[in-house]
Amino acid sequence: MDPIHLHDKTFIPYLSEQEIHDAVVLLARQINLDYRGKDLVFLSVLNGSFMFTSDLMKHILLPCEISFMKVSSYQGTESTGRVDELIGLNSPIAGKHVILLEDIVDTGVTIDKIIKLLELNGPKSIEVCAILYKKEAHIGTNIPKYFGFEIPNKFVVGYGLDYDQHGRNLPAIYQLKN
Ligand code: IMP
Ligand code: MG
């Protein structure tokens, strides 16, 4: 795979489509085992997780609901550490098991705030499933129970993740070249 250019920056290939696919299938298998017989709702955090959500769901064999919501916390290549309110959470989660689908858990500030807000709605449980986890950048309290790859603290794009709104359509994941 060749490097790609988005806006003013260059990104080099990091995780291939095949590697991502294999990780997604493993995540789905684990969730299929862990949530058998449970009232399950997937909450996908837009925009970043649209591609991951779509791929993961094709391998979920359980009866479940899928809902989408939005928060905004990131501009450019540095997290602002701010989360606005949840937009579009219109499915009731009271008494249900929730899996939050994220593209990436970086500082973890976003999932912490989302989980705090979701808990007000009385779910039975909340876990996080992310395709990427930047463990060394993590300063939050909630750790993703499910993640595809633990990655170093470098900016990545592709597979739903953007650099100033570009790059979300790339089927593989690329890392910022320094
Ligand atoms: P956190 O609150 O620091 O965990 O990050 C929250 C959000 O920032 C993620 O859901 C992503 O949308 C975005 N983000 C974090 N790291 C990256 C990255 O390396 N590339 C693109 N977006 C990122
Ligand atoms: Mg996101």
PDB file of C-alpha atoms and ligand atoms in Angstrom:
ATOM      1  CA  MET A   1       0.000   0.000   0.000  1.00  0.00           C
ATOM      2  CA  ASP A   2       1.193   3.514  -0.813  1.00  0.00           C
ATOM      3  CA  PRO A   3       1.298   6.510   1.519  1.00  0.00           C
ATOM      4  CA  ILE A   4      -1.687   8.856   1.197  1.00  0.00           C
ATOM      5  CA  HIS A   5      -2.049  12.623   1.464  1.00  0.00           C
ATOM      6  CA  LEU A   6      -4.898  14.354   3.292  1.00  0.00           C
ATOM      7  CA  HIS A   7      -4.915  18.147   3.448  1.00  0.00           C
ATOM      8  CA  ASP A   8      -1.314  19.085   4.393  1.00  0.00           C
ATOM      9  CA  LYS A   9      -0.226  15.717   5.857  1.00  0.00           C
ATOM     10  CA  THR A  10       1.119  12.352   4.735  1.00  0.00           C
ATOM     11  CA  PHE A  11      -0.015   9.051   6.225  1.00  0.00           C
ATOM     12  CA  ILE A  12       1.628   5.666   5.879  1.00  0.00           C
ATOM     13  CA  PRO A  13      -0.151   2.271   5.778  1.00  0.00           C
ATOM     14  CA  TYR A  14      -0.600   0.801   9.239  1.00  0.00           C
ATOM     15  CA  LEU A  15      -3.378  -1.839   9.392  1.00  0.00           C
ATOM     16  CA  SER A  16      -4.590  -3.587   6.243  1.00  0.00           C
ATOM     17  CA  GLU A  17      -8.177  -4.352   5.307  1.00  0.00           C
ATOM     18  CA  GLN A  18      -7.510  -8.023   5.963  1.00  0.00           C
ATOM     19  CA  GLU A  19      -6.054  -7.415   9.427  1.00  0.00           C
ATOM     20  CA  ILE A  20      -9.018  -5.226  10.322  1.00  0.00           C
ATOM     21  CA  HIS A  21     -11.486  -7.800   8.993  1.00  0.00           C
ATOM     22  CA  ASP A  22      -9.909 -10.592  11.059  1.00  0.00           C
ATOM     23  CA  ALA A  23     -10.015  -8.451  14.217  1.00  0.00           C
ATOM     24  CA  VAL A  24     -13.657  -7.514  13.623  1.00  0.00           C
ATOM     25  CA  VAL A  25     -14.663 -11.172  13.235  1.00  0.00           C
ATOM     26  CA  LEU A  26     -12.912 -12.055  16.507  1.00  0.00           C
ATOM     27  CA  LEU A  27     -14.665  -9.209  18.337  1.00  0.00           C
ATOM     28  CA  ALA A  28     -18.049 -10.340  17.014  1.00  0.00           C
ATOM     29  CA  ARG A  29     -17.373 -13.923  18.064  1.00  0.00           C
ATOM     30  CA  GLN A  30     -16.536 -12.834  21.599  1.00  0.00           C
ATOM     31  CA  ILE A  31     -19.664 -10.683  21.845  1.00  0.00           C
ATOM     32  CA  ASN A  32     -21.786 -13.551  20.458  1.00  0.00           C
ATOM     33  CA  LEU A  33     -20.529 -15.720  23.325  1.00  0.00           C
ATOM     34  CA  ASP A  34     -20.752 -13.096  26.079  1.00  0.00           C
ATOM     35  CA  TYR A  35     -24.257 -11.758  25.305  1.00  0.00           C
ATOM     36  CA  ARG A  36     -26.203 -14.918  24.536  1.00  0.00           C
ATOM     37  CA  GLY A  37     -29.709 -14.613  25.997  1.00  0.00           C
ATOM     38  CA  LYS A  38     -29.289 -10.967  26.981  1.00  0.00           C
ATOM     39  CA  ASP A  39     -31.354  -7.966  25.899  1.00  0.00           C
ATOM     40  CA  LEU A  40     -28.686  -6.242  23.812  1.00  0.00           C
ATOM     41  CA  VAL A  41     -28.458  -2.751  22.302  1.00  0.00           C
ATOM     42  CA  PHE A  42     -25.514  -1.544  20.240  1.00  0.00           C
ATOM     43  CA  LEU A  43     -25.011   2.223  20.385  1.00  0.00           C
ATOM     44  CA  SER A  44     -22.753   3.397  17.615  1.00  0.00           C
ATOM     45  CA  VAL A  45     -20.993   6.717  18.135  1.00  0.00           C
ATOM     46  CA  LEU A  46     -21.017   8.675  14.858  1.00  0.00           C
ATOM     47  CA  ASN A  47     -19.286   9.681  12.712  1.00  0.00           C
ATOM     48  CA  GLY A  48     -16.129   7.683  13.307  1.00  0.00           C
ATOM     49  CA  SER A  49     -17.646   4.285  13.992  1.00  0.00           C
ATOM     50  CA  PHE A  50     -19.921   3.952  10.951  1.00  0.00           C
ATOM     51  CA  MET A  51     -17.665   1.562   9.052  1.00  0.00           C
ATOM     52  CA  PHE A  52     -16.695  -0.506  12.088  1.00  0.00           C
ATOM     53  CA  THR A  53     -20.354  -0.757  13.128  1.00  0.00           C
ATOM     54  CA  SER A  54     -21.436  -1.936   9.698  1.00  0.00           C
ATOM     55  CA  ASP A  55     -18.709  -4.589   9.474  1.00  0.00           C
ATOM     56  CA  LEU A  56     -19.127  -5.822  13.045  1.00  0.00           C
ATOM     57  CA  MET A  57     -22.902  -6.164  12.776  1.00  0.00           C
ATOM     58  CA  LYS A  58     -22.619  -8.563   9.825  1.00  0.00           C
ATOM     59  CA  HIS A  59     -21.024 -11.058  12.221  1.00  0.00           C
ATOM     60  CA  ILE A  60     -23.324 -10.596  15.213  1.00  0.00           C
ATOM     61  CA  LEU A  61     -25.652 -13.597  15.386  1.00  0.00           C
ATOM     62  CA  LEU A  62     -27.722 -12.467  18.381  1.00  0.00           C
ATOM     63  CA  PRO A  63     -31.072 -10.681  18.418  1.00  0.00           C
ATOM     64  CA  CYS A  64     -30.158  -7.048  19.090  1.00  0.00           C
ATOM     65  CA  GLU A  65     -30.996  -3.413  18.490  1.00  0.00           C
ATOM     66  CA  ILE A  66     -28.642  -1.031  16.706  1.00  0.00           C
ATOM     67  CA  SER A  67     -28.878   2.683  17.311  1.00  0.00           C
ATOM     68  CA  PHE A  68     -26.712   5.658  16.415  1.00  0.00           C
ATOM     69  CA  MET A  69     -25.834   8.799  18.275  1.00  0.00           C
ATOM     70  CA  LYS A  70     -23.461  11.657  17.960  1.00  0.00           C
ATOM     71  CA  VAL A  71     -21.073  13.635  20.126  1.00  0.00           C
ATOM     72  CA  SER A  72     -18.442  16.126  19.118  1.00  0.00           C
ATOM     73  CA  SER A  73     -15.059  16.332  20.836  1.00  0.00           C
ATOM     74  CA  TYR A  74     -12.252  16.366  18.331  1.00  0.00           C
ATOM     75  CA  GLN A  75     -10.800  18.991  15.991  1.00  0.00           C
ATOM     76  CA  GLY A  76      -7.641  18.588  13.922  1.00  0.00           C
ATOM     77  CA  THR A  77      -5.132  16.122  15.347  1.00  0.00           C
ATOM     78  CA  GLU A  78      -5.511  16.936  19.044  1.00  0.00           C
ATOM     79  CA  SER A  79      -8.377  16.007  21.327  1.00  0.00           C
ATOM     80  CA  THR A  80     -10.100  19.048  22.806  1.00  0.00           C
ATOM     81  CA  GLY A  81     -11.082  17.031  25.854  1.00  0.00           C
ATOM     82  CA  ARG A  82     -14.617  18.380  25.555  1.00  0.00           C
ATOM     83  CA  VAL A  83     -17.821  16.520  24.907  1.00  0.00           C
ATOM     84  CA  ASP A  84     -21.096  18.163  24.052  1.00  0.00           C
ATOM     85  CA  GLU A  85     -24.400  16.452  24.755  1.00  0.00           C
ATOM     86  CA  LEU A  86     -25.525  13.188  23.186  1.00  0.00           C
ATOM     87  CA  ILE A  87     -27.530  13.795  20.041  1.00  0.00           C
ATOM     88  CA  GLY A  88     -30.041  11.300  18.765  1.00  0.00           C
ATOM     89  CA  LEU A  89     -30.247   8.775  21.586  1.00  0.00           C
ATOM     90  CA  ASN A  90     -33.861   7.881  20.960  1.00  0.00           C
ATOM     91  CA  SER A  91     -34.005   4.205  21.791  1.00  0.00           C
ATOM     92  CA  PRO A  92     -34.810   3.350  25.403  1.00  0.00           C
ATOM     93  CA  ILE A  93     -31.923   1.521  27.090  1.00  0.00           C
ATOM     94  CA  ALA A  94     -33.467   1.033  30.539  1.00  0.00           C
ATOM     95  CA  GLY A  95     -32.926  -2.529  31.720  1.00  0.00           C
ATOM     96  CA  LYS A  96     -30.901  -3.421  28.629  1.00  0.00           C
ATOM     97  CA  HIS A  97     -27.288  -4.399  28.076  1.00  0.00           C
ATOM     98  CA  VAL A  98     -25.531  -1.691  26.088  1.00  0.00           C
ATOM     99  CA  ILE A  99     -22.419  -2.022  23.952  1.00  0.00           C
ATOM    100  CA  LEU A 100     -21.005   1.328  22.922  1.00  0.00           C
ATOM    101  CA  LEU A 101     -19.290   1.122  19.533  1.00  0.00           C
ATOM    102  CA  GLU A 102     -16.395   3.528  19.021  1.00  0.00           C
ATOM    103  CA  ASP A 103     -13.787   3.930  16.320  1.00  0.00           C
ATOM    104  CA  ILE A 104     -11.055   4.649  18.844  1.00  0.00           C
ATOM    105  CA  VAL A 105     -10.536   5.122  22.555  1.00  0.00           C
ATOM    106  CA  ASP A 106      -7.740   7.681  22.882  1.00  0.00           C
ATOM    107  CA  THR A 107      -7.701   9.665  26.157  1.00  0.00           C
ATOM    108  CA  GLY A 108     -10.965   7.942  27.074  1.00  0.00           C
ATOM    109  CA  VAL A 109     -12.561  11.281  27.977  1.00  0.00           C
ATOM    110  CA  THR A 110     -15.284  10.809  25.369  1.00  0.00           C
ATOM    111  CA  ILE A 111     -16.425   7.358  26.501  1.00  0.00           C
ATOM    112  CA  ASP A 112     -16.306   8.424  30.152  1.00  0.00           C
ATOM    113  CA  LYS A 113     -18.686  11.306  29.469  1.00  0.00           C
ATOM    114  CA  ILE A 114     -20.964   9.257  27.226  1.00  0.00           C
ATOM    115  CA  ILE A 115     -21.168   6.479  29.817  1.00  0.00           C
ATOM    116  CA  LYS A 116     -22.000   8.988  32.559  1.00  0.00           C
ATOM    117  CA  LEU A 117     -24.876  10.349  30.475  1.00  0.00           C
ATOM    118  CA  LEU A 118     -26.103   6.893  29.435  1.00  0.00           C
ATOM    119  CA  GLU A 119     -26.127   5.686  33.031  1.00  0.00           C
ATOM    120  CA  LEU A 120     -28.866   8.237  33.768  1.00  0.00           C
ATOM    121  CA  ASN A 121     -31.099   6.117  31.510  1.00  0.00           C
ATOM    122  CA  GLY A 122     -30.879   2.996  33.664  1.00  0.00           C
ATOM    123  CA  PRO A 123     -29.161   0.403  31.466  1.00  0.00           C
ATOM    124  CA  LYS A 124     -28.399  -3.000  32.980  1.00  0.00           C
ATOM    125  CA  SER A 125     -24.776  -2.781  31.841  1.00  0.00           C
ATOM    126  CA  ILE A 126     -22.554  -0.704  29.552  1.00  0.00           C
ATOM    127  CA  GLU A 127     -19.397  -1.955  27.858  1.00  0.00           C
ATOM    128  CA  VAL A 128     -17.249  -0.358  25.175  1.00  0.00           C
ATOM    129  CA  CYS A 129     -16.141  -2.010  21.945  1.00  0.00           C
ATOM    130  CA  ALA A 130     -13.633  -0.045  19.851  1.00  0.00           C
ATOM    131  CA  ILE A 131     -11.610  -1.070  16.853  1.00  0.00           C
ATOM    132  CA  LEU A 132      -8.590   0.885  18.213  1.00  0.00           C
ATOM    133  CA  TYR A 133      -7.304   1.589  21.717  1.00  0.00           C
ATOM    134  CA  LYS A 134      -4.454   4.037  22.406  1.00  0.00           C
ATOM    135  CA  LYS A 135      -3.637   2.608  25.808  1.00  0.00           C
ATOM    136  CA  GLU A 136      -0.675   4.902  26.505  1.00  0.00           C
ATOM    137  CA  ALA A 137      -2.823   7.992  25.900  1.00  0.00           C
ATOM    138  CA  HIS A 138      -5.633   6.745  28.124  1.00  0.00           C
ATOM    139  CA  ILE A 139      -6.363   8.848  31.219  1.00  0.00           C
ATOM    140  CA  GLY A 140     -10.017   7.927  31.746  1.00  0.00           C
ATOM    141  CA  THR A 141     -11.772   5.557  34.120  1.00  0.00           C
ATOM    142  CA  ASN A 142     -13.593   3.267  31.661  1.00  0.00           C
ATOM    143  CA  ILE A 143     -11.459   0.755  29.773  1.00  0.00           C
ATOM    144  CA  PRO A 144     -12.848  -0.805  26.577  1.00  0.00           C
ATOM    145  CA  LYS A 145     -13.778  -4.412  27.319  1.00  0.00           C
ATOM    146  CA  TYR A 146     -13.450  -5.200  23.613  1.00  0.00           C
ATOM    147  CA  PHE A 147     -10.926  -3.705  21.211  1.00  0.00           C
ATOM    148  CA  GLY A 148      -9.359  -4.792  17.951  1.00  0.00           C
ATOM    149  CA  PHE A 149      -5.877  -3.325  18.264  1.00  0.00           C
ATOM    150  CA  GLU A 150      -3.876  -1.583  20.937  1.00  0.00           C
ATOM    151  CA  ILE A 151      -1.946   1.124  19.060  1.00  0.00           C
ATOM    152  CA  PRO A 152       0.771   3.657  19.966  1.00  0.00           C
ATOM    153  CA  ASN A 153      -0.053   7.279  20.685  1.00  0.00           C
ATOM    154  CA  LYS A 154       0.109   8.434  17.062  1.00  0.00           C
ATOM    155  CA  PHE A 155      -2.611   9.982  14.960  1.00  0.00           C
ATOM    156  CA  VAL A 156      -4.362   7.568  12.576  1.00  0.00           C
ATOM    157  CA  VAL A 157      -6.945   7.864   9.806  1.00  0.00           C
ATOM    158  CA  GLY A 158      -9.097   5.590   7.694  1.00  0.00           C
ATOM    159  CA  TYR A 159     -11.791   3.006   8.397  1.00  0.00           C
ATOM    160  CA  GLY A 160     -14.100   5.775   9.627  1.00  0.00           C
ATOM    161  CA  LEU A 161     -11.440   7.890  11.332  1.00  0.00           C
ATOM    162  CA  ASP A 162     -10.793  11.325   9.875  1.00  0.00           C
ATOM    163  CA  TYR A 163      -8.233  14.076   9.692  1.00  0.00           C
ATOM    164  CA  ASP A 164     -10.330  17.252   9.491  1.00  0.00           C
ATOM    165  CA  GLN A 165     -13.182  15.225   7.943  1.00  0.00           C
ATOM    166  CA  HIS A 166     -11.083  13.566   5.256  1.00  0.00           C
ATOM    167  CA  GLY A 167      -9.971   9.940   5.149  1.00  0.00           C
ATOM    168  CA  ARG A 168     -13.059   8.286   6.638  1.00  0.00           C
ATOM    169  CA  ASN A 169     -13.693   6.357   3.407  1.00  0.00           C
ATOM    170  CA  LEU A 170     -10.331   4.566   3.384  1.00  0.00           C
ATOM    171  CA  PRO A 171     -10.829   0.808   3.935  1.00  0.00           C
ATOM    172  CA  ALA A 172      -7.469   0.459   5.728  1.00  0.00           C
ATOM    173  CA  ILE A 173      -5.890   2.403   8.602  1.00  0.00           C
ATOM    174  CA  TYR A 174      -2.977   4.809   8.096  1.00  0.00           C
ATOM    175  CA  GLN A 175      -0.618   6.440  10.571  1.00  0.00           C
ATOM    176  CA  LEU A 176       0.604  10.040  10.472  1.00  0.00           C
ATOM    177  CA  LYS A 177       4.125  10.229   9.056  1.00  0.00           C
ATOM    178  CA  ASN A 178       6.516  12.437  11.018  1.00  0.00           C
TER     179      ASN A 178
HETATM  180  P1  IMP B   1     -10.840  10.461  23.297  1.00  0.00           P
HETATM  181  O1  IMP B   1     -11.925  11.231  23.992  1.00  0.00           O
HETATM  182  O2  IMP B   1      -9.511  11.146  23.495  1.00  0.00           O
HETATM  183  O3  IMP B   1     -10.794   9.023  23.734  1.00  0.00           O
HETATM  184  O4  IMP B   1     -11.089  10.511  21.742  1.00  0.00           O
HETATM  185  C1  IMP B   1     -12.359  10.658  21.255  1.00  0.00           C
HETATM  186  C2  IMP B   1     -12.514  10.773  19.779  1.00  0.00           C
HETATM  187  O5  IMP B   1     -11.434  11.461  19.173  1.00  0.00           O
HETATM  188  C3  IMP B   1     -12.577   9.447  19.065  1.00  0.00           C
HETATM  189  O6  IMP B   1     -13.858   8.880  19.090  1.00  0.00           O
HETATM  190  C4  IMP B   1     -12.185   9.848  17.662  1.00  0.00           C
HETATM  191  O7  IMP B   1     -13.308  10.303  16.952  1.00  0.00           O
HETATM  192  C5  IMP B   1     -11.214  10.973  17.888  1.00  0.00           C
HETATM  193  N1  IMP B   1      -9.822  10.482  17.769  1.00  0.00           N
HETATM  194  C6  IMP B   1      -8.986  10.119  18.766  1.00  0.00           C
HETATM  195  N2  IMP B   1      -7.791   9.718  18.293  1.00  0.00           N
HETATM  196  C7  IMP B   1      -7.876   9.830  16.940  1.00  0.00           C
HETATM  197  C8  IMP B   1      -6.945   9.555  15.849  1.00  0.00           C
HETATM  198  O8  IMP B   1      -5.796   9.112  16.028  1.00  0.00           O
HETATM  199  N3  IMP B   1      -7.417   9.805  14.597  1.00  0.00           N
HETATM  200  C9  IMP B   1      -8.668  10.275  14.344  1.00  0.00           C
HETATM  201  N4  IMP B   1      -9.559  10.550  15.319  1.00  0.00           N
HETATM  202  C10 IMP B   1      -9.160  10.325  16.605  1.00  0.00           C
HETATM  203 MG    MG B   2     -15.381   9.189  17.276  1.00  0.00          MG
END
